[in-house]
XYZ file of C-alpha atoms in Angstrom:
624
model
C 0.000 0.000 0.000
C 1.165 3.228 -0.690
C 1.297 5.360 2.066
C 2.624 8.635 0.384
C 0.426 11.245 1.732
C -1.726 12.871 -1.018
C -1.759 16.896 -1.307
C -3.985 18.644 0.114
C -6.875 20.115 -2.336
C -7.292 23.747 -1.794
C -10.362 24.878 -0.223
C -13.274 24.739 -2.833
C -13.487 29.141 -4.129
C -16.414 31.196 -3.977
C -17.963 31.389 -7.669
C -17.103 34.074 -9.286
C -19.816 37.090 -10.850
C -18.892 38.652 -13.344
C -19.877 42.578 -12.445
C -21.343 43.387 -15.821
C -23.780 40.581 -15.690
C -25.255 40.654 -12.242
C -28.299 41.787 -13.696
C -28.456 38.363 -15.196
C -26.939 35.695 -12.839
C -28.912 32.437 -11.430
C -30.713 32.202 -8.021
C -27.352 32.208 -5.996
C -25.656 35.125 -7.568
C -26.575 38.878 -6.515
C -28.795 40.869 -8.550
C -28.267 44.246 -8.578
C -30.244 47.105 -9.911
C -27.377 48.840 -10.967
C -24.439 47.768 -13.236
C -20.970 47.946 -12.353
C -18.615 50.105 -14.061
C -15.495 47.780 -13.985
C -15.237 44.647 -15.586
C -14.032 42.469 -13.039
C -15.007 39.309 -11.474
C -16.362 40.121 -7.810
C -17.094 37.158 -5.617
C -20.764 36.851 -4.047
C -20.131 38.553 -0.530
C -17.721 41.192 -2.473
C -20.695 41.710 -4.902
C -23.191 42.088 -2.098
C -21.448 44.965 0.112
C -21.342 46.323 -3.068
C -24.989 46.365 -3.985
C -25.787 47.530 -0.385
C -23.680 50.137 -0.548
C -25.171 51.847 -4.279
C -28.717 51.157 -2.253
C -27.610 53.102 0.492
C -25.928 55.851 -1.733
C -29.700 56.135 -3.236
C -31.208 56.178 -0.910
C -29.207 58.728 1.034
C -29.876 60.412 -2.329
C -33.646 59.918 -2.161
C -33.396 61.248 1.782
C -31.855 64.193 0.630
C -34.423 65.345 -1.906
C -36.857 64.367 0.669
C -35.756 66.500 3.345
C -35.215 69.452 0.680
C -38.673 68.894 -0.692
C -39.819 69.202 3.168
C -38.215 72.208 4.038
C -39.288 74.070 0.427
C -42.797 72.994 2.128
C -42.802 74.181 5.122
C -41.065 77.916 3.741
C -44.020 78.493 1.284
C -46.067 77.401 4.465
C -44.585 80.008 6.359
C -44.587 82.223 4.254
C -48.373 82.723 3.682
C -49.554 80.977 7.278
C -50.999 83.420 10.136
C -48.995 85.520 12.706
C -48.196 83.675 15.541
C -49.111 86.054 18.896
C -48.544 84.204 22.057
C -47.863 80.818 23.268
C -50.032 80.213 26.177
C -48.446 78.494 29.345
C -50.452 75.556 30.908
C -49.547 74.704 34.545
C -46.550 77.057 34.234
C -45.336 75.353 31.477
C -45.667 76.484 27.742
C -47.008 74.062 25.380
C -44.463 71.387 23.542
C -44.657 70.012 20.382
C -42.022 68.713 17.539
C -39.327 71.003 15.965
C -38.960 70.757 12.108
C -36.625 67.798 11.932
C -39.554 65.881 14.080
C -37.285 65.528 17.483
C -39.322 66.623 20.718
C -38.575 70.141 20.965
C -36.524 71.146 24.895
C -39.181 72.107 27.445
C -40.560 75.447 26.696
C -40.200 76.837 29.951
C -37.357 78.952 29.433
C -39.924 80.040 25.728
C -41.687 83.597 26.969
C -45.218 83.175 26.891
C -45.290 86.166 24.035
C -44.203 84.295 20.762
C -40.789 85.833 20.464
C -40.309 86.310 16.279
C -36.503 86.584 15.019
C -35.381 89.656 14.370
C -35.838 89.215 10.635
C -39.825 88.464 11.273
C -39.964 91.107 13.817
C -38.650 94.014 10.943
C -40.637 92.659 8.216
C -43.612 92.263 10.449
C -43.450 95.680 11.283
C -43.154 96.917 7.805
C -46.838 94.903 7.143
C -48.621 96.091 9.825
C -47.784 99.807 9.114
C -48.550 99.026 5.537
C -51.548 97.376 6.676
C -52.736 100.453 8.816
C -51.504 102.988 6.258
C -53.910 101.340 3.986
C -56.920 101.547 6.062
C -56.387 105.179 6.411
C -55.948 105.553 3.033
C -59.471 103.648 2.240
C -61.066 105.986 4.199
C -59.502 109.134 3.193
C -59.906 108.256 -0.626
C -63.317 109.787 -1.482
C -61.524 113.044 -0.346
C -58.596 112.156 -1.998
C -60.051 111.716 -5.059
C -62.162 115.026 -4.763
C -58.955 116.698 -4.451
C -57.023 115.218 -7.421
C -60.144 115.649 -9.213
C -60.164 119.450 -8.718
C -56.322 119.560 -9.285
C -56.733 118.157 -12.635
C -54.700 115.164 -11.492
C -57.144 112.094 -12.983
C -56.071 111.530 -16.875
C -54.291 108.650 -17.792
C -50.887 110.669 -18.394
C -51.250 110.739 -14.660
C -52.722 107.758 -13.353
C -50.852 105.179 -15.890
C -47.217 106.201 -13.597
C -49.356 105.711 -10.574
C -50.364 102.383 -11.685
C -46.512 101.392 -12.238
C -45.892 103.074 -8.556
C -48.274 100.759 -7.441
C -47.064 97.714 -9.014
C -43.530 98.235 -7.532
C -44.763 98.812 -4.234
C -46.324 95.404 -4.183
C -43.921 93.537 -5.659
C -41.970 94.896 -3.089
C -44.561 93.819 -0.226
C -44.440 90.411 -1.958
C -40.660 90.459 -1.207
C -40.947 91.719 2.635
C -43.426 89.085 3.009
C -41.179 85.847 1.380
C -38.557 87.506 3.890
C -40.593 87.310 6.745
C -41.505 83.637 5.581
C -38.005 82.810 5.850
C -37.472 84.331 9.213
C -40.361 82.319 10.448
C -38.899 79.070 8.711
C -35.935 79.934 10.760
C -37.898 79.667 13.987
C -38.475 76.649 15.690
C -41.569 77.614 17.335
C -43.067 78.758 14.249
C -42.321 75.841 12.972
C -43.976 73.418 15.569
C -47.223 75.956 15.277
C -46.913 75.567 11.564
C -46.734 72.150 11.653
C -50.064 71.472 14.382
C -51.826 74.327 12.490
C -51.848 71.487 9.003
C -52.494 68.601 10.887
C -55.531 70.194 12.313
C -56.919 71.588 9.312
C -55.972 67.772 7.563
C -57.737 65.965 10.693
C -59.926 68.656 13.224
C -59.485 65.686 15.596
C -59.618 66.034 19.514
C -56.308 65.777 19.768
C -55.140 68.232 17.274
C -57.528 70.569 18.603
C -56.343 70.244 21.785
C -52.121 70.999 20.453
C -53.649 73.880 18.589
C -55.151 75.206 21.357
C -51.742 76.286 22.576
C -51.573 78.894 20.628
C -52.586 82.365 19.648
C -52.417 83.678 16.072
C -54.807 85.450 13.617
C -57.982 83.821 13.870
C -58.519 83.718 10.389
C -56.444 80.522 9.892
C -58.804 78.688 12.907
C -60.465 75.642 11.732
C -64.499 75.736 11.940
C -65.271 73.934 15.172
C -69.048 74.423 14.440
C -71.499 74.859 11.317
C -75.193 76.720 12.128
C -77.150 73.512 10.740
C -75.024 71.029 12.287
C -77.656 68.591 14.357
C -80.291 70.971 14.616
C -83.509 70.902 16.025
C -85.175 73.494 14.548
C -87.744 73.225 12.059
C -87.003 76.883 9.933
C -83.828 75.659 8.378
C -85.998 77.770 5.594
C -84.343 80.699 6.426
C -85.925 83.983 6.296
C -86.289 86.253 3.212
C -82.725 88.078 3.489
C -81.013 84.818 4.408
C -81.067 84.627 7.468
C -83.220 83.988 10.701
C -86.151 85.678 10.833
C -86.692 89.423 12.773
C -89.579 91.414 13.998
C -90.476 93.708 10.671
C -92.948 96.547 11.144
C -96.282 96.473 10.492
C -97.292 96.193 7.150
C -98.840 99.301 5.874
C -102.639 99.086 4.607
C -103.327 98.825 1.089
C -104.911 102.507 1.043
C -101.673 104.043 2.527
C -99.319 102.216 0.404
C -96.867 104.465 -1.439
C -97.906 104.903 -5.541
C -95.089 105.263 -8.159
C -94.719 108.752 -8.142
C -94.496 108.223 -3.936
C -91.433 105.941 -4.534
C -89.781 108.093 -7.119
C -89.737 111.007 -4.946
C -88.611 108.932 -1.850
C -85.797 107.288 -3.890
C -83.155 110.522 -2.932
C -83.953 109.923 0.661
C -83.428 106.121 0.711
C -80.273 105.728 -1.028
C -79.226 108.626 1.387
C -80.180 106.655 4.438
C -78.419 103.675 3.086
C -75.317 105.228 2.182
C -75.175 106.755 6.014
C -76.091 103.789 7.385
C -73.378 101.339 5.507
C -70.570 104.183 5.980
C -70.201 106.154 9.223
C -73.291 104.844 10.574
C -72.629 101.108 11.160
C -69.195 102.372 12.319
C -70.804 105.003 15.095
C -73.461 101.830 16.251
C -70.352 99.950 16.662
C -67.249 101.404 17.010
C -65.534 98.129 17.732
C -66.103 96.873 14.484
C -63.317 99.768 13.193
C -59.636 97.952 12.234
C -57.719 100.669 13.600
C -59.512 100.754 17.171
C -58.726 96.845 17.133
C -55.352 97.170 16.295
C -54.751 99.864 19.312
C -56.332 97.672 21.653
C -54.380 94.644 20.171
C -52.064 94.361 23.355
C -55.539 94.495 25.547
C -57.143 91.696 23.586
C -54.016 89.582 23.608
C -53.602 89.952 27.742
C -57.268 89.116 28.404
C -57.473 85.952 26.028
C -54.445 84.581 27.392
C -55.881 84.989 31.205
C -59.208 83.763 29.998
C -57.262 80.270 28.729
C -54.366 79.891 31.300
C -56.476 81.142 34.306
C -59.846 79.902 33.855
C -59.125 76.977 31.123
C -61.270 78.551 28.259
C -61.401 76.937 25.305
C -61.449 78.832 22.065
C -63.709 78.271 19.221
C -64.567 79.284 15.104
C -68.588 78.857 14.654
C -69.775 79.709 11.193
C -73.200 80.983 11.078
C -75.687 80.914 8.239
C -74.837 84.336 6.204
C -71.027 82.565 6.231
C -69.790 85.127 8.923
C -67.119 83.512 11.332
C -67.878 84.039 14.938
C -65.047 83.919 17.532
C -66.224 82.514 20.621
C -64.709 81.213 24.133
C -66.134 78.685 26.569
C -65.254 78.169 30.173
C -66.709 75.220 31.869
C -67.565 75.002 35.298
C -69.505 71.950 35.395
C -67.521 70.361 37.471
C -66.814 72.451 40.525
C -69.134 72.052 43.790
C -70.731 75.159 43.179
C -74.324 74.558 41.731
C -74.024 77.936 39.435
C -71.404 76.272 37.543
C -74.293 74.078 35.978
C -75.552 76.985 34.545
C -74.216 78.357 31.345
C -73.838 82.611 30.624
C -73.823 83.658 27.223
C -72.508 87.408 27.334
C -73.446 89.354 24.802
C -71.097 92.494 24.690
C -71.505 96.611 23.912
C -70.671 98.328 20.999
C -67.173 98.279 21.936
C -66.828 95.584 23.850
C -65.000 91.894 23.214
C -65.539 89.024 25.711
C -61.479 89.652 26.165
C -62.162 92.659 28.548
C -65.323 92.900 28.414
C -68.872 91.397 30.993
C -67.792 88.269 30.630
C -65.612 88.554 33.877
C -68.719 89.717 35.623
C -70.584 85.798 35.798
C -66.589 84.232 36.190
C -66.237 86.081 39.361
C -69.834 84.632 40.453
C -68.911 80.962 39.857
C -70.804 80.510 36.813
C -70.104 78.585 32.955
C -69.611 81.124 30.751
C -68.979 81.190 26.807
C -68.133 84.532 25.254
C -68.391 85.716 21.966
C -67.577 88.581 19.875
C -69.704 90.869 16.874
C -69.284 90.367 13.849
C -66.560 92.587 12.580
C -65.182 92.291 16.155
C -61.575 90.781 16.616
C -61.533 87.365 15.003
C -65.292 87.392 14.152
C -65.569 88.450 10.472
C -68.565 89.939 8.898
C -70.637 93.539 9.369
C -72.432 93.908 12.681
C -75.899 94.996 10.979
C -78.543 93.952 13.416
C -79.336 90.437 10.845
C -76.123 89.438 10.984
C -76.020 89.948 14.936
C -79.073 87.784 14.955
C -77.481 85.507 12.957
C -74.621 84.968 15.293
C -76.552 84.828 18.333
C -77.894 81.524 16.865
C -75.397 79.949 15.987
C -74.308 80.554 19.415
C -76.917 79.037 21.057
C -76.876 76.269 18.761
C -73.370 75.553 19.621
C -73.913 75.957 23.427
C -76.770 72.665 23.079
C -75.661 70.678 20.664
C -71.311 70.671 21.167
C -71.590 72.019 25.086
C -74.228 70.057 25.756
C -76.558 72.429 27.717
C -80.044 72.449 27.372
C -82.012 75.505 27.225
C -83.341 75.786 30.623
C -79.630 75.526 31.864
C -79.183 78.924 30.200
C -78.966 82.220 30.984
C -78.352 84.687 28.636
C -76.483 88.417 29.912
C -76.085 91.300 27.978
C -74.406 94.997 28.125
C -75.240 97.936 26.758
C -76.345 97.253 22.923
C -75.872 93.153 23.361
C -79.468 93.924 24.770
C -80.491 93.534 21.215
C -78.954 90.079 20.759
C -79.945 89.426 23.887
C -83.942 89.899 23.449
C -83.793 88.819 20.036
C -82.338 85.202 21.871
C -85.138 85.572 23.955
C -87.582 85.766 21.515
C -86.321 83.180 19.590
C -85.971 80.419 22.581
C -88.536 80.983 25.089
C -87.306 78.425 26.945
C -84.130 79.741 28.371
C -83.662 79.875 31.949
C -83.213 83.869 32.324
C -82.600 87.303 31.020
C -80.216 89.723 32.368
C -80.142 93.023 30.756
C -77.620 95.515 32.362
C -77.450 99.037 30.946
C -79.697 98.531 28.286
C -82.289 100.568 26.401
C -85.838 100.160 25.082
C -85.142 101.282 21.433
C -82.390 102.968 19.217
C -83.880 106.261 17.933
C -84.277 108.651 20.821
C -80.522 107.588 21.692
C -80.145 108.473 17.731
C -81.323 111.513 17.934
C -79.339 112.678 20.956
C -76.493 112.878 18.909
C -77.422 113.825 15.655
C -78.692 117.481 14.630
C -82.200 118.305 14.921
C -82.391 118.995 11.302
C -81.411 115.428 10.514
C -84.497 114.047 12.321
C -85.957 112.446 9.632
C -82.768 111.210 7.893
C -82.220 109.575 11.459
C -85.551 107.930 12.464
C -85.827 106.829 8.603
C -81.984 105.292 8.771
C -82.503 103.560 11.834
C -85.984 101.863 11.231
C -84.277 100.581 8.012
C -81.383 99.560 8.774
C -80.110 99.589 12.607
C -83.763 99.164 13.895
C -82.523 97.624 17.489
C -86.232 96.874 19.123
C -85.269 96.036 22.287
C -88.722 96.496 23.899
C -90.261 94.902 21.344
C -88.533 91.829 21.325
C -88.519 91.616 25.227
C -91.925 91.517 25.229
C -92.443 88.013 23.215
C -90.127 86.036 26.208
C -92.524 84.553 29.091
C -89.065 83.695 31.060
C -87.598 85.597 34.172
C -86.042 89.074 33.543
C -84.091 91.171 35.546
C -83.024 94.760 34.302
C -80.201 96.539 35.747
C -79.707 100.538 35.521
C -76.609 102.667 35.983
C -77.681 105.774 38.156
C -74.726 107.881 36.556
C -75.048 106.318 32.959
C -73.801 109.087 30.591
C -74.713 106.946 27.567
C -78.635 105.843 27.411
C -79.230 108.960 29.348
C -80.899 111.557 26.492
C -80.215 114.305 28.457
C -77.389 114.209 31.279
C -75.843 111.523 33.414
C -77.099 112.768 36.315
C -80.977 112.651 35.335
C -81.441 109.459 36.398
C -85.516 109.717 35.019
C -84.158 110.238 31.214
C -82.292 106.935 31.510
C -84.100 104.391 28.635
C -83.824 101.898 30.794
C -86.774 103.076 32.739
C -89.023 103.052 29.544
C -87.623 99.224 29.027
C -88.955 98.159 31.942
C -92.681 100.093 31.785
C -92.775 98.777 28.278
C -92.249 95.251 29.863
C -94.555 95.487 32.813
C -97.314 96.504 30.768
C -97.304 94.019 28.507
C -96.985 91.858 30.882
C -100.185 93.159 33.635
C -101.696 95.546 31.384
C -104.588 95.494 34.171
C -102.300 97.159 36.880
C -99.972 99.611 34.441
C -103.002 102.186 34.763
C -102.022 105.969 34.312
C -101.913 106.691 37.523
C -99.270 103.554 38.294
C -97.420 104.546 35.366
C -97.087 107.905 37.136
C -96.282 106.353 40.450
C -93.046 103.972 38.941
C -92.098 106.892 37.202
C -91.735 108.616 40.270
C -89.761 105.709 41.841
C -87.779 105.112 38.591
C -86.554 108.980 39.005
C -85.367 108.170 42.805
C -81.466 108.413 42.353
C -80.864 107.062 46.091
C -81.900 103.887 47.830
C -83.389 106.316 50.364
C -85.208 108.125 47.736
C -86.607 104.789 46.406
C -87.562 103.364 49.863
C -89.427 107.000 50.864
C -91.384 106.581 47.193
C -92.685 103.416 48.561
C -93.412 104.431 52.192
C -95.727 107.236 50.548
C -97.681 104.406 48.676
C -97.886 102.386 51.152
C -97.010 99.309 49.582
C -97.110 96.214 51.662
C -94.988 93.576 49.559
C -96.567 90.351 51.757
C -99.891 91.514 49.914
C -98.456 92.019 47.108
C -96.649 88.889 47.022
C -99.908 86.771 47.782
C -102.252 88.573 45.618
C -99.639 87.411 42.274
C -99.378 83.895 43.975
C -102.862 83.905 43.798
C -103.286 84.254 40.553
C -100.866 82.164 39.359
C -102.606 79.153 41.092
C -105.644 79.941 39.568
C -104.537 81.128 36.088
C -101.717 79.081 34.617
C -101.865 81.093 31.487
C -98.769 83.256 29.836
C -98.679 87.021 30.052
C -100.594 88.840 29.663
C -102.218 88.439 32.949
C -105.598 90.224 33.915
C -104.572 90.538 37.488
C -105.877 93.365 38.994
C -108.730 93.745 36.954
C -111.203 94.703 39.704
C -108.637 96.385 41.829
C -108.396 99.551 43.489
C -106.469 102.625 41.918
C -104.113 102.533 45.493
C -104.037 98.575 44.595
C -102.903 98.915 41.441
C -100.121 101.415 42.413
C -98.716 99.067 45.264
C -98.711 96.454 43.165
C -97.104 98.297 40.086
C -94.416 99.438 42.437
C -93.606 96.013 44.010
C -93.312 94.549 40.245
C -90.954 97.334 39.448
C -88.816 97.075 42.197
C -88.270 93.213 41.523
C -87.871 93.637 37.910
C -85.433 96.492 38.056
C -82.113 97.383 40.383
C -79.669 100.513 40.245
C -75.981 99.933 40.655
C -74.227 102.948 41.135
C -71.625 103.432 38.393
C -70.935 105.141 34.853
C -72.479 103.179 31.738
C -68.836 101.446 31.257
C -68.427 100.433 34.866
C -67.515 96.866 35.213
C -70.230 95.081 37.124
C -69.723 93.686 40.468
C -70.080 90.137 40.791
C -72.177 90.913 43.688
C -74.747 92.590 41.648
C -75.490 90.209 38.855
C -78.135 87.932 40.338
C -80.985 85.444 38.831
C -84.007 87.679 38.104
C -87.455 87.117 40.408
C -90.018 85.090 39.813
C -93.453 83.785 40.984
């Protein structure tokens, strides 16, 4: 046997793959999407580093484009999304989102609750809002401006057609302070967590996103609608009335005999496109001065500092509501449900003044008290778009109340319904509309527009005034006050220098007073004789407590008789007002009786018309 050891075979090698035609090898070969340059023969592992290493290479390439792609997104997004105010702090903290790369952003708490804009933002900002206000003036300077260039000879096209080119420089250069204010914003990272919640809320209005969104202040223009006017609505007149809208008390039709003929109307046409150019310029704008951009933007700082203690103090949640003639209304809601206090079962809808927003304005009146409030603002006013003619106030009201029972979930006899100054109109008109509602609270409000019209107007313009107002500002308080069966209480300023027609200090000329006898006798026409009209006229001119109580002492009103004598009636009668009572009653009866109602429908706080009430004085009005 030969016992010569045999060589040793070398250890079997790794096919080879030839580079070039990996494309095109069997099963155990590497395919590879892309073809190697070099013509060499790689072995398999070799071959497969290889391959991973082009896919990485692409898709490092792919990444790339990506994240360029994303951040060409997000600039255009800054560039034309909504200025970013404040960043409201929660618990002490501020809120905390993602940055742009999509890392958790550092806790916030050393982030000022004011946003706090780069410097570039800051400049250009600056530059836009001056523009912004320049403009305005400019709008309302330019039928005077015209006149003038008119009478200079200045409007030809050898002069306008260099305007024209003035004008299109100065907005292509607007268009550039704007894409550099877009790219200071880009630069921010707390612009760009706000700009990144703000499109995820708009993409999915979810709970969640709502709640991130929240957070933040910025123009309320970019808010997502939280609630539509016919969304789960019980009401049967989604037919809306004939100028789109929900219906309002009209006057009385005029016979057929009286009507106006042709001629009539041509010779009355003058006069009514006067009264509607006065009311839809200065007029509207006098009724409601808060509807005017540049009073807003002077009180910006105001508004800013009351919405941000209304949501870090009290937990009020913001809201868009869009009503039926498309206006957005901005509202707030603060929920006390759950505290110990029974009042916070109750919800307060404020309606504010002329110049008021529920930022500063009577909605701190029923949060001192312990009650559920939700806020809202004019149309016109702050983030509420629109013109606050008296159908589009309607219009608003409703959708408020729709959004307080079908999103708060309130019911109607759950709320009360407060209003200052002119939000008596809204107010009554809410009132009218549900009779259901579990009160009225009127403080500093009037019976009807036109004496207070005519206070301030010339005497000459009487009948430009009256005619303007019945038109187009008719606010019928009275009118509408006295289609609501509920509670009411009315509360007077004894030094109001507003809905006083002749001085603050004649506490008898306050409208207020003829609210209430309006009220009380439509509601016991029986007892609202002459002579008790004379004797609440007499108490309604008292201007001291002391005054009031000797009015009554010379009556002789005993409010235990009183007190039965409606009781008794009520048992017996469970009808609505009107009531008969005191149908067979003396003329001393009467007056007792008159005087009692007045005193419990009516109380005088002593303050100026713009006097914040004391939480002490708003109360739930009397009742039977």
């Amino acid at each position: 046997m030969n016992t010569t050891p045999r060589p040793l075979s070398p250890a079997p090698r790794p096919p080879l793959v030839d580079a070039r035609r990996l494309g095109e090898t069997p099963a155990n070969h590497v395919r590879s999407p892309l073809l190697l340059p070099s013509a060499e023969l790689l072995t398999v592992p070799a071959a497969t580093a290889v391959c991973e290493r082009r896919r990485a290479m692409a898709a490092g390439g792919e990444g790339i484009l990506r994240r360029w792609l994303r951040g060409a997104g997000l600039l255009y997004l800054c560039v034309r999304g909504p200025r970013l105010y404040r960043v409201y702090r929660v618990n002490g903290r501020a809120a905390i989102g993602r940055g742009r790369s999509g890392e958790e952003a550092a806790p916030e708490g050393s982030w000022e609750s004011f946003y706090q804009p780069r410097a570039l933002e800051k400049h250009t900002d600056s530059i836009l809002a001056w523009v912004s206000v320049l403009w305005t003036i400019s709008y309302y300077s330019s039928p005077l401006a015209f006149f003038y260039l008119y009478r200079k000879g200045y409007v030809n096209m050898g002069r306008l057609l260099p305007l024209g080119q003035y004008g299109m420089t100065l907005l292509f250069l607007l268009a550039g302070v704007a894409c550099l204010r877009g790219l200071g914003r880009w630069s921010n990272p707390q612009y760009i967590q706000f700009i990144s919640i703000l499109e995820r809320t708009k993409m999915d209005n979810s709970v969640e996103n709502k709640k991130k969104l929240s957070s933040y202040n910025f123009d309320f223009r970019s808010w997502p609608v939280d609630f539509y006017w016919n969304e789960m609505s019980s009401k049967e007149y989604q037919t809306l009335g004939p100028s789109g809208g929900v219906p309002l008390l009209k006057p009385e039709p005029r016979t057929r005999g009286a009507a106006d003929g042709f001629l009539q109307k041509i010779q009355k046409l003058p006069c009514q496109i006067t009264s509607y150019v006065v009311a839809h310029s200065f007029g509207r704008r006098m009724l409601y001065p808060g509807s005017v951009y540049l009073l807003q933007k002077a009180i910006m700082p105001m508004l800013l500092q009351g919405q941000a203690r209304l949501v870090e103090e009290y937990n009020g949640k913001r809201a868009k509501l869009l009503s039926c003639d498309g206006n957005e209304i901005d509202t707030i809601f603060v929920d006390r449900r759950s505290s110990s206090d029974d009042k916070g079962s109750k919800l307060v809808i404020c309606c504010e003044g002329n110049a008021g927003f529920y930022e500063v304005g009577c909605v701190s009146t029923p949060l001192e008290a312990g009650y559920s409030v939700l806020g809202w603002n004019h149309p016109g006013f702050a983030g509420s778009t629109g013109i606050p003619f008296p159908q589009n106030e309607a219009n608003a009201m409703d959708v408020v109340i729709q959004y307080a029972l079908y999103r708060l979930g309130f019911s109607l006899e759950d709320v009360i319904v407060y209003a200052w100054s002119i939000g008596g109109f809204t107010a009554t008109w809410a009132s009218m509309a549900y009779p259901d509602l579990h009160a009225l609270v009127l403080d500093a409000s009037f019976d009807d527009l036109v004496p207070l019209a005519l206070k301030v107007m010339p005497e000459s313009w009487r009948g430009l005034v009256t005619r303007t107002v019945r038109k187009y500002l008719n606010l019928n308080n009275a009118e509408q006050l006295c289609r609501y069966q509920g509670p009411v209480l009315l509360i007077r300023r004894t030094n109001d220098e507003i809905i006083t027609t002749t001085n603050p200090e004649d506490i008898a000329s306050n409208r207020g007073n003829d609210l209430l006898i309006l009220l009380l006798q439509h509601r016991y026409p029986q007892v609202m004789s002459d002579e008790s009209r004379l004797a609440v006229r007499m108490w309604l001119s008292a201007a001291t407590p002391e005054q009031e109580a000797s009015v009554f002492s010379h009556y002789g009103v005993e409010e235990d008789w009183c007190l039965s004598v409606l009781q008794s009636y009520k048992a017996e009668h469970s009808g609505p007002f009107p009531w008969s009572v005191g149908e067979d009653m003396s003329v001393e009866g009467k007056q007792q009786l008159a005087l009692y109602l007045a005193q419990k429908h009516l109380k005088s706080f002593e303050a100026t018309h713009c006097t914040p009430l004391a939480a002490s004085a708003f109360q739930m009005p009397w009742s039977i």
